[in-house]
């Protein structure tokens, strides 16, 4: 029986407030701005020269085939579409594709893969610390915290000079202990665009294997930097050197199926039996969280990769996206020597050496929306916005 001295059970009304995801909040702010010439370089989607994010032609065709030929929507199981993962395997793993100590499964996008990968790590070693570069994609830390793993930040990028703080990074990783996790971006670093060179990857792989760290490589933009194989260089080098590797992969950008949530998680251990045990845990966690991943997007990607003609045309469309990213980078870099670093980077993002006040002023005065950190999406710009954008940024740098 309740007495007045007993404390009242907490209810939903007692929930603390939540700090909104900064990037989602920025999208809402940009959408609400009525100025017709506004520029939204906050959102993380590819845009073409006209400023649109079209559905790839090969995906449209695959979706039509799916509508015409799919005969059931019965459950598939926690692995999702197994053939989708098999088709993706050589694209991601290259010469490691035949290694039967590596297993993968479909996930709801790269976020699902990251969450599942960290769930596995937390199950195996709840005291592991995750070495996370700063800055990193803003959703990394919340995902790591959601499985209650500790975070050790390491310096990754020098914003003023537009370069990687490589010595600091290596020194920090060198302080990791066996079982700690090194979270690395496979390519097209988000938010900085500053990718490790091949020599730098060799050095990172050396430290990771010497210290006995568990590498988790997040590869969300394969094909957006230099090419499909080139962008997987770090993934494959790590697999050459380490018995235990986790890879969180996304198809949402390189197939342009963002909202359909298409990704995969890959786990390598030192033996096929240890991998089978790890994957049994992975399936159990997936079952608890989402039971099985959404089918539609992965089914369309499956059709594209299975059909040699559609696959060849996907590569053409992917190359066109990559070429546009790199062409816009070169145009911005050519506008002012202080922006030259943008031409040496890869993927959709770069970080401008602007203070938060300067970013807010650009938002207020010029209707240019970028993250408070100065991160902007290079291909958030349509062709006819590039000159106004660079002029405004150069003006802000001079102010
Ligand atoms: C570095 C990085 N990892 C993972 C993701 C998640 O991708 P997805 O939309 O497939 O969940 C993103 C998306 O922005 C990203 O930038």
CSV table of C-alpha atoms in Angstrom, one decimal, residues 19-32 40 42-45 111 137-139 369 371 375:
chain,number,residue,atom,x,y,z
A,19,UNK,CA,19.5,17.7,-27.3
A,20,UNK,CA,18.3,17.3,-30.9
A,21,UNK,CA,20.6,15.7,-33.5
A,22,UNK,CA,22.3,18.9,-34.8
A,23,UNK,CA,22.2,17.9,-38.5
A,24,UNK,CA,18.5,17.0,-38.4
A,25,UNK,CA,17.8,20.3,-36.7
A,26,UNK,CA,19.7,22.1,-39.4
A,27,UNK,CA,17.7,20.5,-42.2
A,28,UNK,CA,14.5,21.7,-40.5
A,29,UNK,CA,15.9,25.2,-40.2
A,30,UNK,CA,16.9,25.3,-43.9
A,31,UNK,CA,13.5,24.0,-45.0
A,32,UNK,CA,11.8,26.7,-42.9
A,40,UNK,CA,21.5,24.2,-48.0
A,42,UNK,CA,24.1,21.0,-44.3
A,43,UNK,CA,22.1,18.0,-45.5
A,44,UNK,CA,24.2,14.9,-46.4
A,45,UNK,CA,22.8,13.8,-49.7
A,111,UNK,CA,23.6,3.1,-38.8
A,137,UNK,CA,30.3,12.0,-37.8
A,138,UNK,CA,28.0,13.3,-35.0
A,139,UNK,CA,26.1,10.0,-34.7
A,369,UNK,CA,23.1,26.7,-44.2
A,371,UNK,CA,26.8,22.8,-39.7
A,375,UNK,CA,31.2,21.3,-42.2
